[in-house]
CSV table of C-alpha atoms in Angstrom, one decimal:
chain,number,residue,atom,x,y,z
A,1,MET,CA,204.6,145.4,109.8
A,2,ALA,CA,203.9,145.9,106.1
A,3,ASP,CA,201.1,143.4,106.1
A,4,SER,CA,199.5,144.8,109.2
A,5,LYS,CA,199.5,148.3,107.7
A,6,LYS,CA,197.8,147.1,104.5
A,7,GLN,CA,195.1,145.5,106.5
A,8,ALA,CA,194.6,148.7,108.3
A,9,ASP,CA,194.2,150.6,105.0
A,10,VAL,CA,191.2,148.4,103.9
A,11,LYS,CA,187.9,150.0,105.1
A,12,GLU,CA,184.8,147.9,105.9
A,13,PRO,CA,181.7,148.7,103.8
A,14,SER,CA,179.1,150.7,105.6
A,15,ILE,CA,175.4,149.4,105.5
A,16,LEU,CA,172.7,152.0,105.8
A,17,VAL,CA,169.7,150.7,107.6
A,18,ARG,CA,166.7,153.0,107.6
A,19,PRO,CA,164.1,152.7,110.2
A,20,ILE,CA,160.7,151.1,109.3
A,21,ARG,CA,158.1,153.8,108.7
A,22,LYS,CA,154.3,153.7,108.6
A,23,LEU,CA,154.2,152.4,104.9
A,24,GLY,CA,156.3,149.4,105.7
A,25,GLY,CA,159.4,150.7,104.1
A,26,LEU,CA,158.0,151.4,100.7
A,27,ASP,CA,159.3,154.4,98.8
A,28,ASN,CA,157.3,156.8,96.7
A,29,ILE,CA,158.1,155.0,93.4
A,30,HIS,CA,156.8,151.6,94.7
A,31,LEU,CA,153.8,153.4,96.1
A,32,ALA,CA,153.0,155.0,92.8
A,33,LEU,CA,153.2,151.7,91.0
A,34,LEU,CA,150.8,150.1,93.5
A,35,VAL,CA,148.3,152.9,93.1
A,36,LEU,CA,148.6,152.6,89.3
A,37,VAL,CA,147.9,148.9,89.4
A,38,ALA,CA,144.9,149.4,91.6
A,39,ILE,CA,143.5,152.0,89.2
A,40,LEU,CA,143.9,149.7,86.2
A,41,ILE,CA,142.2,146.8,88.0
A,42,ALA,CA,139.3,149.2,88.9
A,43,LEU,CA,139.0,150.3,85.3
A,44,VAL,CA,138.8,146.7,84.1
A,45,VAL,CA,136.0,145.9,86.6
A,46,VAL,CA,134.1,149.0,85.7
A,47,VAL,CA,134.3,148.4,81.9
A,48,SER,CA,133.3,144.7,82.3
A,49,TYR,CA,130.2,145.6,84.3
A,50,SER,CA,129.2,148.7,82.4
A,51,LYS,CA,129.4,147.1,78.9
A,52,PRO,CA,125.9,147.7,77.3
A,53,VAL,CA,123.6,144.7,76.7
A,54,ILE,CA,121.3,145.1,73.8
A,55,VAL,CA,117.8,143.6,74.5
A,56,LYS,CA,115.5,143.7,71.5
A,57,SER,CA,111.8,143.6,72.5
A,58,ILE,CA,109.1,144.0,70.0
A,59,SER,CA,105.5,143.9,71.0
A,60,ASN,CA,102.7,142.6,68.9
A,61,SER,CA,100.9,146.0,69.2
A,62,SER,CA,103.9,147.9,67.8
A,63,LEU,CA,104.1,145.5,64.9
A,64,ASN,CA,100.3,145.1,64.7
A,65,CYS,CA,100.7,141.3,64.2
A,66,THR,CA,97.6,139.2,64.1
A,67,TYR,CA,99.3,135.9,65.0
A,68,GLY,CA,102.3,137.1,67.1
A,69,ALA,CA,105.9,137.8,66.2
A,70,VAL,CA,109.1,135.8,66.0
A,71,ASN,CA,112.5,137.5,66.0
A,72,GLY,CA,110.9,140.8,65.3
A,73,THR,CA,108.9,139.6,62.3
A,74,CYS,CA,105.1,139.0,62.2
A,75,ALA,CA,104.2,135.3,62.1
A,76,ASN,CA,102.3,134.1,59.1
A,77,PRO,CA,100.6,130.7,59.7
A,78,MET,CA,99.6,128.5,56.8
A,79,HIS,CA,96.0,128.3,58.1
A,80,ASN,CA,93.9,131.1,59.6
A,81,ALA,CA,91.7,130.9,62.7
A,82,THR,CA,88.6,130.1,60.7
A,83,GLN,CA,90.2,127.0,59.1
A,84,ILE,CA,91.5,125.8,62.4
A,85,ARG,CA,88.1,126.3,64.1
A,86,PHE,CA,86.6,124.1,61.4
A,87,SER,CA,89.2,121.4,62.0
A,88,VAL,CA,88.3,121.3,65.7
A,89,GLU,CA,84.5,121.3,64.9
A,90,ARG,CA,85.1,118.4,62.5
A,91,GLN,CA,87.1,116.4,65.1
A,92,LEU,CA,84.4,117.0,67.7
A,93,ALA,CA,81.7,115.7,65.4
A,94,ASN,CA,83.6,112.4,64.9
A,95,TYR,CA,83.4,111.7,68.6
A,96,GLN,CA,79.8,110.6,67.9
A,97,TYR,CA,81.1,107.4,66.3
A,98,LEU,CA,82.9,106.2,69.4
A,99,ASN,CA,81.2,103.3,71.2
A,100,SER,CA,81.5,104.9,74.6
A,101,SER,CA,80.3,107.8,76.7
A,102,LEU,CA,82.8,110.1,74.9
A,103,SER,CA,80.5,110.1,72.0
A,104,GLN,CA,78.4,112.6,73.9
A,105,ILE,CA,81.2,115.2,73.7
A,106,ALA,CA,80.0,116.0,70.1
A,107,TYR,CA,76.8,117.3,71.6
A,108,LEU,CA,78.0,118.8,74.8
A,109,ALA,CA,80.9,121.0,73.5
A,110,ASN,CA,80.1,124.7,73.2
A,111,VAL,CA,82.0,125.6,70.0
A,112,SER,CA,80.6,129.2,70.1
A,113,ALA,CA,82.8,129.8,73.1
A,114,MET,CA,86.0,128.4,71.5
A,115,ASN,CA,89.3,130.3,72.1
A,116,LEU,CA,92.2,129.9,69.6
A,117,THR,CA,95.8,130.8,70.2
A,118,TYR,CA,98.7,130.4,67.8
A,119,ALA,CA,102.2,129.6,68.9
A,120,PRO,CA,104.5,130.8,66.1
A,121,VAL,CA,107.7,129.1,67.3
A,122,SER,CA,106.2,125.5,67.3
A,123,ARG,CA,103.7,126.4,64.5
A,124,THR,CA,100.9,124.9,66.6
A,125,TRP,CA,97.4,126.1,67.4
A,126,TYR,CA,95.8,125.7,70.8
A,127,ALA,CA,92.0,125.5,71.0
A,128,SER,CA,90.0,125.5,74.3
A,129,LEU,CA,86.3,125.3,74.7
A,130,PRO,CA,83.8,124.5,77.5
A,131,VAL,CA,82.0,121.2,77.6
A,132,GLN,CA,78.8,120.6,79.6
A,133,ASN,CA,79.4,118.1,82.3
A,134,PRO,CA,76.7,115.4,81.8
A,135,SER,CA,77.1,113.8,85.2
A,136,ALA,CA,77.3,117.1,87.2
A,137,SER,CA,76.4,120.7,87.0
A,138,GLY,CA,78.9,123.1,85.4
A,139,THR,CA,81.4,122.6,82.6
A,140,PHE,CA,84.9,121.5,82.1
A,141,VAL,CA,87.5,122.8,79.6
A,142,LEU,CA,88.5,120.7,76.6
A,143,THR,CA,91.8,121.6,74.9
A,144,MET,CA,93.1,120.5,71.6
A,145,THR,CA,96.3,121.1,69.7
A,146,VAL,CA,96.2,121.5,66.0
A,147,SER,CA,99.2,121.4,63.6
A,148,ASP,CA,99.4,124.5,61.4
A,149,MET,CA,101.3,122.4,58.9
A,150,THR,CA,98.7,119.7,58.4
A,151,ASP,CA,95.5,121.4,59.6
A,152,ARG,CA,94.9,118.3,61.8
A,153,VAL,CA,94.1,117.9,65.4
A,154,GLN,CA,97.1,116.3,67.1
A,155,SER,CA,95.9,115.7,70.6
A,156,ALA,CA,93.1,116.3,73.1
A,157,SER,CA,93.1,116.7,76.8
A,158,ILE,CA,90.4,114.0,77.4
A,159,GLN,CA,92.0,111.0,75.8
A,160,THR,CA,95.3,109.7,74.4
A,161,VAL,CA,93.9,108.5,71.0
A,162,LEU,CA,91.7,110.7,68.9
A,163,PRO,CA,88.7,109.3,67.0
A,164,PRO,CA,89.4,108.8,63.3
A,165,ILE,CA,88.0,111.3,60.9
A,166,GLN,CA,85.2,109.2,59.4
A,167,SER,CA,83.3,112.1,57.8
A,168,GLN,CA,83.5,115.8,57.1
A,169,SER,CA,80.5,116.5,59.4
A,170,TYR,CA,81.2,119.2,62.0
A,171,VAL,CA,79.7,120.7,65.1
A,172,ALA,CA,77.8,123.7,63.9
A,173,SER,CA,76.6,124.9,67.3
A,174,GLN,CA,76.4,123.5,70.8
A,175,GLY,CA,74.6,120.2,70.6
A,176,VAL,CA,74.2,120.5,66.8
A,177,ILE,CA,76.1,118.5,64.2
A,178,ARG,CA,75.9,119.4,60.5
A,179,ASP,CA,75.9,116.2,58.4
A,180,ALA,CA,78.3,116.9,55.6
A,181,LYS,CA,76.7,114.6,53.1
A,182,ALA,CA,73.1,115.7,53.8
A,183,THR,CA,71.2,118.5,52.2
A,184,ALA,CA,68.4,120.7,53.6
A,185,CYS,CA,64.8,119.5,53.2
A,186,ALA,CA,63.1,120.6,50.0
A,187,THR,CA,60.3,122.1,52.1
A,188,GLN,CA,61.4,124.6,54.7
A,189,GLN,CA,58.1,125.2,56.4
A,190,PRO,CA,57.0,123.6,58.5
A,191,LEU,CA,60.4,122.6,59.9
A,192,HIS,CA,60.9,118.8,59.6
A,193,ILE,CA,62.2,116.9,62.6
A,194,GLN,CA,62.8,113.1,62.6
A,195,TRP,CA,63.2,111.5,66.0
A,196,PHE,CA,65.2,108.2,65.7
A,197,ILE,CA,64.9,105.9,68.7
A,198,ASP,CA,65.3,102.3,69.7
A,199,PRO,CA,62.7,102.3,72.5
A,200,TYR,CA,64.8,100.0,74.6
A,201,ALA,CA,67.9,102.2,74.4
A,202,PRO,CA,68.8,104.1,77.6
A,203,GLY,CA,66.7,107.3,77.8
A,204,ALA,CA,64.7,106.6,74.6
A,205,VAL,CA,61.2,106.3,76.2
A,206,GLN,CA,61.9,109.3,78.4
A,207,SER,CA,63.0,111.3,75.3
A,208,LEU,CA,59.5,111.0,74.0
A,209,LEU,CA,58.6,113.6,76.6
A,210,ASN,CA,61.0,116.0,74.9
A,211,TYR,CA,59.5,115.2,71.6
A,212,THR,CA,55.9,116.0,72.7
A,213,ALA,CA,57.2,119.1,74.5
A,214,LEU,CA,58.6,120.4,71.2
A,215,GLN,CA,55.3,119.7,69.5
A,216,ARG,CA,53.4,121.6,72.2
A,217,LYS,CA,55.8,124.5,72.0
A,218,TYR,CA,56.1,125.0,68.2
A,219,GLY,CA,52.8,123.5,67.1
A,220,SER,CA,52.2,123.8,63.3
A,221,LYS,CA,55.7,125.3,62.8
A,222,ILE,CA,57.3,121.9,63.0
A,223,ASN,CA,56.5,118.6,61.3
A,224,ALA,CA,57.9,116.0,63.7
A,225,SER,CA,57.9,112.2,63.2
A,226,ILE,CA,59.0,109.1,65.1
A,227,ASP,CA,61.5,106.8,63.3
A,228,ILE,CA,62.2,103.4,64.8
A,229,VAL,CA,65.7,101.8,64.8
A,230,PHE,CA,66.0,98.2,66.2
A,231,SER,CA,69.5,98.2,67.5
A,232,GLN,CA,71.3,95.9,70.0
A,233,TYR,CA,69.0,96.9,72.8
A,234,THR,CA,65.9,95.5,71.2
A,235,THR,CA,67.9,92.5,69.9
A,236,ALA,CA,68.9,91.7,73.5
A,237,TYR,CA,65.2,91.2,74.3
A,238,ALA,CA,64.5,89.4,71.1
A,239,ASN,CA,66.9,86.7,72.2
A,240,ALA,CA,64.9,86.2,75.4
A,241,PHE,CA,61.3,86.9,74.3
A,242,GLY,CA,61.2,86.5,70.5
A,243,THR,CA,61.6,89.0,67.8
A,244,ASP,CA,57.9,89.9,67.4
A,245,ASN,CA,57.5,90.5,71.1
A,246,ALA,CA,60.6,92.5,71.4
A,247,GLN,CA,59.8,94.7,68.5
A,248,ALA,CA,56.3,95.4,69.7
A,249,LEU,CA,57.4,98.4,71.8
A,250,GLY,CA,58.8,100.1,68.7
A,251,GLN,CA,55.8,99.3,66.6
A,252,TYR,CA,53.3,100.6,69.1
A,253,THR,CA,55.4,103.8,69.6
A,254,TYR,CA,55.6,104.4,65.9
A,255,CYS,CA,51.9,103.7,65.2
A,256,ALA,CA,50.7,105.7,68.2
A,257,SER,CA,52.7,108.7,67.0
A,258,GLY,CA,50.4,109.1,64.1
A,259,GLN,CA,47.3,109.6,66.4
A,260,PRO,CA,46.1,112.8,68.1
A,261,ASN,CA,46.4,111.2,71.6
A,262,PHE,CA,50.1,110.5,71.2
A,263,LYS,CA,50.9,112.9,74.1
A,264,LEU,CA,48.7,110.9,76.4
A,265,PHE,CA,50.2,107.6,75.2
A,266,VAL,CA,53.7,108.9,75.9
A,267,ALA,CA,52.7,110.0,79.4
A,268,THR,CA,51.1,106.7,80.2
A,269,LEU,CA,54.0,104.7,78.7
A,270,ASN,CA,56.5,106.6,80.8
A,271,SER,CA,54.5,106.0,84.0
A,272,ALA,CA,54.4,102.2,83.3
A,273,PHE,CA,57.9,101.8,81.8
A,274,THR,CA,60.5,100.4,84.2
A,275,ASN,CA,63.5,100.3,81.7
A,276,GLY,CA,62.7,96.6,81.0
A,277,TYR,CA,60.7,94.4,78.7
A,278,MET,CA,57.2,95.5,77.7
A,279,SER,CA,54.9,92.7,76.5
A,280,PRO,CA,52.4,93.3,73.6
A,281,SER,CA,49.5,92.7,76.0
A,282,ASN,CA,50.7,95.5,78.4
A,283,LEU,CA,51.3,97.8,75.4
A,284,ASN,CA,47.7,97.1,74.2
A,285,ILE,CA,46.4,98.1,77.7
A,286,ILE,CA,48.4,101.4,77.6
A,287,ALA,CA,47.1,102.1,74.1
A,288,GLN,CA,43.5,101.6,75.2
A,289,SER,CA,43.9,103.7,78.3
A,290,SER,CA,45.4,106.5,76.3
A,291,GLY,CA,42.3,106.8,74.1
A,292,LEU,CA,43.9,105.6,70.8
A,293,ASN,CA,41.8,104.5,67.9
A,294,MET,CA,42.4,100.8,68.2
A,295,GLY,CA,41.2,100.0,64.7
A,296,SER,CA,43.7,102.4,63.1
A,297,LEU,CA,46.3,101.1,65.5
A,298,ALA,CA,45.8,97.5,64.5
A,299,SER,CA,46.1,98.4,60.8
A,300,CYS,CA,49.3,100.3,61.4
A,301,LEU,CA,50.8,97.5,63.4
A,302,ASN,CA,50.3,95.0,60.6
A,303,ALA,CA,52.1,97.2,58.1
A,304,SER,CA,54.7,98.7,60.4
A,305,SER,CA,57.6,96.3,59.5
A,306,THR,CA,58.0,97.8,56.1
A,307,SER,CA,57.9,101.4,57.3
A,308,ILE,CA,60.4,100.7,60.1
A,309,SER,CA,62.8,99.0,57.7
A,310,ALA,CA,62.8,102.1,55.6
A,311,GLN,CA,63.4,104.2,58.7
A,312,GLU,CA,66.4,102.0,59.7
A,313,LEU,CA,68.0,102.6,56.2
A,314,LEU,CA,67.5,106.3,56.7
A,315,ALA,CA,69.3,106.2,60.0
A,316,GLN,CA,72.2,104.5,58.3
A,317,TYR,CA,72.3,107.3,55.7
A,318,TYR,CA,72.7,109.8,58.5
A,319,GLY,CA,75.3,107.7,60.2
A,320,ILE,CA,73.3,107.4,63.4
A,321,VAL,CA,75.1,105.0,65.7
A,322,PHE,CA,73.1,105.6,68.9
A,323,THR,CA,69.6,106.7,69.8
A,324,PRO,CA,67.7,108.8,70.6
A,325,THR,CA,68.9,111.2,67.9
A,326,ALA,CA,67.0,113.9,66.2
A,327,VAL,CA,67.5,115.1,62.7
A,328,THR,CA,66.3,118.6,62.0
A,329,ASN,CA,65.7,120.0,58.5
A,330,CYS,CA,67.2,116.8,57.0
A,331,GLU,CA,70.8,117.9,57.9
A,332,TYR,CA,71.3,118.8,61.6
A,333,LEU,CA,71.8,116.0,64.1
A,334,SER,CA,71.1,116.6,67.8
A,335,VAL,CA,70.2,114.7,71.0
A,336,PRO,CA,66.9,115.3,72.8
A,337,PRO,CA,68.2,117.9,75.2
A,338,THR,CA,69.7,119.9,72.4
A,339,ALA,CA,67.0,119.4,69.8
A,340,ARG,CA,65.7,123.0,70.4
A,341,ASN,CA,69.3,124.2,69.6
A,342,ALA,CA,69.0,122.6,66.2
A,343,ILE,CA,65.6,124.2,65.6
A,344,CYS,CA,67.0,127.6,66.5
A,345,TYR,CA,70.1,127.0,64.3
A,346,SER,CA,68.0,125.9,61.4
A,347,ASN,CA,65.5,128.8,61.7
A,348,SER,CA,66.5,131.6,64.1
A,349,THR,CA,63.1,133.3,63.6
A,350,MET,CA,61.5,130.5,65.6
A,351,CYS,CA,63.5,131.3,68.7
């Protein structure tokens, strides 16, 4: 009885079970904590995205920089645009020494239209200029890179290997090369023009038409002369027809140039020339039909070897590696199509 009474006195614990409400049973304290956590997360996101980013932009105009700016400071290249331009002109002139069609670039590049840009980060100059296309109408753009550190052309867009600098000659104007070692003629008037040709070189006989056209245009203002160079083209015919026979075309051309009817001789020669060997007998017929003084011609032909030897030495002095090439005022080299450019560059009052 006693034990049963003690058991009756022990009460079972009561468990309070609340009904699930709309918020899933969360009380106000938990709710407030969740809201606070959400606010903190939102603040972190806002701060991370709204942190100011400083972008420093300085224009050349605001700094008034001639050669651009690096890190907010004006760039100061070691060489100026004038020096870089001369480096490009010098490199172009040395193309003439290449034994390929690229040699013509020296006379086809328009240096007066050259554009220069300096890249301060790489310390490199970029030059671009138009070049007359010899095989088609129009031009193409030649680009070169020049090191500001060495003042040397590093590369060109037309070939992988640049021609070596063999002289300090440079392209003074389109189609005109200033020979660095030459000096102007002692007598400025009339303007002296020397026309160096190997008559068997491609285009040489045809270039005589350019020569007589300049004589007709400028008259007494120029003193033009024909200078003969026996290069590999005449030598090729010498091996087949003998030296005297091969050199006859050059000798007749030189001696005829000293006579008043040279223009008619040039016209007749061009009509008969087929870009092949011309025998002395055929040349004699051309001379007669052109109205040349045959007595004076014969005397000149007999003494022409000595004169032509001196002319070949003069061609070596100017560094002429291909013909036809004209030398104006004893210092400016050009090719027949640009010979007038050399005249105008030497004496602007004549153009």
